[in-house]
mmCIF file of C-alpha atoms in Angstrom:
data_model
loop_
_atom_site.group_PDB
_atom_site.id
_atom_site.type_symbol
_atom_site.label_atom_id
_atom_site.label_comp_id
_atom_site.label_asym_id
_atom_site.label_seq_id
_atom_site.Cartn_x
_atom_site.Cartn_y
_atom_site.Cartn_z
ATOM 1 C CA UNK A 12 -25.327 -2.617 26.008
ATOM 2 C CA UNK A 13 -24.042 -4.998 28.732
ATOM 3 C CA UNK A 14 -21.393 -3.280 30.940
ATOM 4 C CA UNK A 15 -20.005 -6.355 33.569
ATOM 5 C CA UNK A 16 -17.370 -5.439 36.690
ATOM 6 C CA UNK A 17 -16.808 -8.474 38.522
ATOM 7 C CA UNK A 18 -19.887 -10.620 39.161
ATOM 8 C CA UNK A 19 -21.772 -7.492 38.686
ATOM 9 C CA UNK A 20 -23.931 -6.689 35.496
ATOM 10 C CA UNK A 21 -25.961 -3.928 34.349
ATOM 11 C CA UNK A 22 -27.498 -3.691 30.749
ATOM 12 C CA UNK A 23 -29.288 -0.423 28.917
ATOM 13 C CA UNK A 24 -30.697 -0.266 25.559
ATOM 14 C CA UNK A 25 -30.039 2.927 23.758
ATOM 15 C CA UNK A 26 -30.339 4.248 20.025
ATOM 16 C CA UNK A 27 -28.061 5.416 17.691
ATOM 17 C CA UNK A 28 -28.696 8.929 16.510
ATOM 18 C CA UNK A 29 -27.458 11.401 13.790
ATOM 19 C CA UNK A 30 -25.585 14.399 14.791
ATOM 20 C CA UNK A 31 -27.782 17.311 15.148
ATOM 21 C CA UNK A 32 -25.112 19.679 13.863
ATOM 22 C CA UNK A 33 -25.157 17.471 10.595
ATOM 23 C CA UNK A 34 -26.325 19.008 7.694
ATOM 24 C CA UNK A 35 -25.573 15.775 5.843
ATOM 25 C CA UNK A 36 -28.842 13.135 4.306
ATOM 26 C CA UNK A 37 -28.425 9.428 5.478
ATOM 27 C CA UNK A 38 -27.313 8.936 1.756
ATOM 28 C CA UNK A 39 -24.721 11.360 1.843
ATOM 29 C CA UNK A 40 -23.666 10.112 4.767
ATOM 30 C CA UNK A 41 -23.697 6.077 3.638
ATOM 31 C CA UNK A 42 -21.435 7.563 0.746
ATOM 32 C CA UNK A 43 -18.993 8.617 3.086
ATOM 33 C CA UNK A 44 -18.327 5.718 4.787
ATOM 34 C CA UNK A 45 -18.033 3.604 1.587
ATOM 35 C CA UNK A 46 -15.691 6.419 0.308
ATOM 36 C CA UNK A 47 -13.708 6.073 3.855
ATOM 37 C CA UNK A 48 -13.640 2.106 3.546
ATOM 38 C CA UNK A 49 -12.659 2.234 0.349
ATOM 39 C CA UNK A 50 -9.648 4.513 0.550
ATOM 40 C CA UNK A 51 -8.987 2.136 3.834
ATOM 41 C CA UNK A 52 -8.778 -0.814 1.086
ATOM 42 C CA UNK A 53 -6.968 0.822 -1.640
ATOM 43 C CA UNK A 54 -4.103 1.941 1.260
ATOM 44 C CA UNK A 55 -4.178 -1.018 2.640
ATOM 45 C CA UNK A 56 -3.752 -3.055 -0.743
ATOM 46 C CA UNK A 57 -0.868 -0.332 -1.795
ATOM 47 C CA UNK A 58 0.774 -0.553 1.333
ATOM 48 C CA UNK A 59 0.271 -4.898 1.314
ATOM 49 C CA UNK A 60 2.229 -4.293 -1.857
ATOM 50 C CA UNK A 61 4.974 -2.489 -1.268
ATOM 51 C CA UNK A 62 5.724 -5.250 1.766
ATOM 52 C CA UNK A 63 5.082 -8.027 -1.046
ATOM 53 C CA UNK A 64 7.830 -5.980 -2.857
ATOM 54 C CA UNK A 65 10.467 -5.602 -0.424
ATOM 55 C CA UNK A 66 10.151 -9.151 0.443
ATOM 56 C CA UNK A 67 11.396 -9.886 -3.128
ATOM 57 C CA UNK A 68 13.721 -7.549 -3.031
ATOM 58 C CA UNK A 69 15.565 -9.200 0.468
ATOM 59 C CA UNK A 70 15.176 -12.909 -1.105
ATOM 60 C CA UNK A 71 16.648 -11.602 -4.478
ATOM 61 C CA UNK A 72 19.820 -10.425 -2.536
ATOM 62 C CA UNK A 73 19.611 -13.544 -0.698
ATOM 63 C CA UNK A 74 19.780 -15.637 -3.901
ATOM 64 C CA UNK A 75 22.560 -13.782 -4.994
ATOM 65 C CA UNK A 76 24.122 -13.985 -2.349
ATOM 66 C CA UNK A 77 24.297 -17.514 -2.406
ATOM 67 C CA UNK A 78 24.963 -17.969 -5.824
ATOM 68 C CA UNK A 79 27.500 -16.509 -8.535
ATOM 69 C CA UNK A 80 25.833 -16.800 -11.591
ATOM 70 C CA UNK A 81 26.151 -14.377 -14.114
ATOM 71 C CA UNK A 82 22.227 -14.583 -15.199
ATOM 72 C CA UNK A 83 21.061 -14.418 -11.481
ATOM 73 C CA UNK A 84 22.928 -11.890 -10.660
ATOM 74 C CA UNK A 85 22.089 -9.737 -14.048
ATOM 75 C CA UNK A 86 18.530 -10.323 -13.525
ATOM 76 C CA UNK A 87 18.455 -9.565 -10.425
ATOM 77 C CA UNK A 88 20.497 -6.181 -10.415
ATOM 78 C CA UNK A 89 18.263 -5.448 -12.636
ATOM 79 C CA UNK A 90 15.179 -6.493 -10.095
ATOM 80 C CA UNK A 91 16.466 -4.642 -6.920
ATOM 81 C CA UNK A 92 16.835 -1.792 -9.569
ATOM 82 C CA UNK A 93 12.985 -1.820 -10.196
ATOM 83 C CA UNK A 94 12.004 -2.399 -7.058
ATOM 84 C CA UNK A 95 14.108 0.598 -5.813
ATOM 85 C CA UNK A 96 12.888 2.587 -8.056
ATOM 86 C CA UNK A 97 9.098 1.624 -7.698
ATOM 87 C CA UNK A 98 9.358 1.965 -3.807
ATOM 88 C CA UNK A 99 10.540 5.611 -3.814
ATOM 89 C CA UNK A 100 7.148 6.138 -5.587
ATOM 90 C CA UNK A 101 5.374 4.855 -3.320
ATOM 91 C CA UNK A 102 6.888 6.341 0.443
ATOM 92 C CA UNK A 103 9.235 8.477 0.914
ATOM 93 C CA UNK A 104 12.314 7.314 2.167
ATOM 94 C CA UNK A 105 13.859 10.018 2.806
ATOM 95 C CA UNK A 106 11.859 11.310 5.942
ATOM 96 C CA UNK A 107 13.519 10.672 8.976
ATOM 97 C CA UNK A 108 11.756 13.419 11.365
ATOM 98 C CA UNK A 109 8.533 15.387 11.328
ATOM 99 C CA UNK A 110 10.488 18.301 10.022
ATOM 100 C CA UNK A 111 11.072 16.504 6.530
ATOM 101 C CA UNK A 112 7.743 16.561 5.576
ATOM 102 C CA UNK A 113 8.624 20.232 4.689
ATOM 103 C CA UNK A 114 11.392 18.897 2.483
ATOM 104 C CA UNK A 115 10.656 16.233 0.487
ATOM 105 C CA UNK A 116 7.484 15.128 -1.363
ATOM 106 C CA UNK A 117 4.820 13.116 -0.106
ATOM 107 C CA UNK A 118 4.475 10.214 -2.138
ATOM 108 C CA UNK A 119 1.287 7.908 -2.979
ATOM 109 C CA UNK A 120 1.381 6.303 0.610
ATOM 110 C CA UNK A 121 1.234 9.920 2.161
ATOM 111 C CA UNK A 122 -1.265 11.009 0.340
ATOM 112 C CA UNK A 123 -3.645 8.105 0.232
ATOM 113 C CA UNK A 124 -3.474 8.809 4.220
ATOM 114 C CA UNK A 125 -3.802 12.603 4.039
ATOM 115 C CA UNK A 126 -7.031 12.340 1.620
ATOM 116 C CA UNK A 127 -8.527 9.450 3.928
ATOM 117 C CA UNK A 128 -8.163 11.814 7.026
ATOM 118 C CA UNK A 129 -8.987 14.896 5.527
ATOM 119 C CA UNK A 130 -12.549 13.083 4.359
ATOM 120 C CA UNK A 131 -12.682 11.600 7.681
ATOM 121 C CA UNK A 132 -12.337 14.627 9.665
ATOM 122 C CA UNK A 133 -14.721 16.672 7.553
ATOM 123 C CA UNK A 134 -17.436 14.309 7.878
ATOM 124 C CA UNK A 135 -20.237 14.003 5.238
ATOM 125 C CA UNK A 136 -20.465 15.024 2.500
ATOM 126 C CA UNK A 137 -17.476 13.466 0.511
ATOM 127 C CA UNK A 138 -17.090 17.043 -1.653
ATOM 128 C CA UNK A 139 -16.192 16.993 -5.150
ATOM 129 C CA UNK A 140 -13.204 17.702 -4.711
ATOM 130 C CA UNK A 141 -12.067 15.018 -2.413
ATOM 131 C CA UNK A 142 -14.046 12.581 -5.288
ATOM 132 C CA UNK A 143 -11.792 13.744 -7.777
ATOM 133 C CA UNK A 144 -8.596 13.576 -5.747
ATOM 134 C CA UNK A 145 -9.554 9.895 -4.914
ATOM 135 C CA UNK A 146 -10.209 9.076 -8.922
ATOM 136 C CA UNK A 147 -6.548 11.076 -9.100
ATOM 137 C CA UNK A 148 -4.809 8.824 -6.658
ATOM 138 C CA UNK A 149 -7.252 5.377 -7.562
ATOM 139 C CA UNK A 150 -5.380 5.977 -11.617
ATOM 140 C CA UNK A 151 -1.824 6.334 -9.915
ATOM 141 C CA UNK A 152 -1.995 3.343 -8.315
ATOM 142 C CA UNK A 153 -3.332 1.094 -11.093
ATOM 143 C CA UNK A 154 0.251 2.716 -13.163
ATOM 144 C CA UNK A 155 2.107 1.788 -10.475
ATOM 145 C CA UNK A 156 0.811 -1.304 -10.234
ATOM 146 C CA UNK A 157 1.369 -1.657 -13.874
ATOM 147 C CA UNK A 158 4.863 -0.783 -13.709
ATOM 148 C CA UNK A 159 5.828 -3.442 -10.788
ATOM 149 C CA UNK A 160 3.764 -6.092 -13.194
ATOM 150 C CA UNK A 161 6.805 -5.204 -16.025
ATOM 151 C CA UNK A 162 9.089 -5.913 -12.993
ATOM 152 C CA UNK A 163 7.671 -8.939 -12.050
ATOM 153 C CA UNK A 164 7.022 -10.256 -15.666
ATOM 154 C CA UNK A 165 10.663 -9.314 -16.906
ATOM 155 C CA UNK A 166 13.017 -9.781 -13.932
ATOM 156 C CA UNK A 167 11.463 -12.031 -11.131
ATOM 157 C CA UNK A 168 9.592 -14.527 -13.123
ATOM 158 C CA UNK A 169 13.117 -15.312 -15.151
ATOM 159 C CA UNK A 170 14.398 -15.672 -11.557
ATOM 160 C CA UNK A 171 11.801 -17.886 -10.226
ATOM 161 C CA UNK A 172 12.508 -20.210 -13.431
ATOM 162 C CA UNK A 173 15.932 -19.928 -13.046
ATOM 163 C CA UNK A 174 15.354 -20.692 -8.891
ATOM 164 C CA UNK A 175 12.885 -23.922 -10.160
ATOM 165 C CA UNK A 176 15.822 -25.155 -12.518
ATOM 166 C CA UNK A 177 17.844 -25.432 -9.331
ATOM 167 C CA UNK A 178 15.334 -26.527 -6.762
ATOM 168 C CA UNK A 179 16.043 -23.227 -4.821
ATOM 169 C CA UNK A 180 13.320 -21.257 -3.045
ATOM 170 C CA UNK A 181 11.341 -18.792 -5.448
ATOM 171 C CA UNK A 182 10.827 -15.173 -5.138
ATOM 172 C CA UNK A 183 7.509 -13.583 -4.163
ATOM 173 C CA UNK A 184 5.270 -11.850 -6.719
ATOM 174 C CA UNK A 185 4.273 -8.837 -5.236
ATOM 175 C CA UNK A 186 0.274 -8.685 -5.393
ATOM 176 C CA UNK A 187 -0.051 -11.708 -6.249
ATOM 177 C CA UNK A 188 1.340 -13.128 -3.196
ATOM 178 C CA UNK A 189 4.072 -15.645 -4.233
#
């Protein structure tokens, strides 16, 4: 390690070592960060998402603002119904303090960020438990990102051809990025 102040330097070589309080085998340990990173990724690509969603959402009400068509403006009531509807699956938008934890349920975002910090606070091992709440929370993302493929596939891709007749700007895909 180099540590530099000024035109002053001083370097030291040191070594990485396990905890001595840790129980845990260097496997058991290399599982848990790979279980960390990938709860990290599958957050990340949920939360990446939802953005990718509500960006389609504001240019749908954008297009229909500008426009009175009676197909737009069918397809994309029906959109911004999905997408609604999708979104309060994934966050809860109905938290406005601390307090409302208490009240209303923790959706998929809120979990995926309890179950990362719970396994990154315990430290290894990754228990059995926390394996099988990941698998839980790994299958409701792949429905949910089934269901917003239905959106996509019967409401925004009719848009986007309908926006492409016209020369108008298209509408994102959410996770697939445009």
């Amino acid at each position: 390690a180099r540590v530099t102040l000024g035109d002053n330097s001083s370097e030291a070589s040191f070594s990485v070592v396990k905890d001595p309080r840790s129980f845990a085998s260097d496997t058991e340990i290399e599982n848990w960060v790979k279980t960390l990173a990938d709860m990290k990724a599958l957050l990340t690509e949920a939360l990446q998402t939802l953005n990718e969603a509500r960006q389609a959402r504001t240019q749908i009400q954008y297009l229909m603002s500008k426009h009175d068509n009676e197909q737009l403006h069918s397809l994309g009531k029906q959109a911004i119904k999905g997408i609604n509807g999708w979104e309060e699956k994934i966050t809860q938008l109905k938290h406005e303090t601390y307090e409302d934890e208490d009240a209303w349920a923790t959706m998929l975002d809120g979990q995926l960020r309890f179950l990362m910090d719970t396994i990154d606070r315990s430290g290894a091992p990754v228990t059995e438990g926390m394996r099988s709440r990941q698998v839980d929370l790994t299958e409701a993302w792949s429905q949910l990102q089934d269901e917003l493929q239905v959106i996509t596939d019967s409401y925004i891709n009719p848009i986007n051809s309908w926006a492409n007749e016209r020369r108008e700007p298209h509408v994102v895909r959410p996770a697939e990025g445009g």
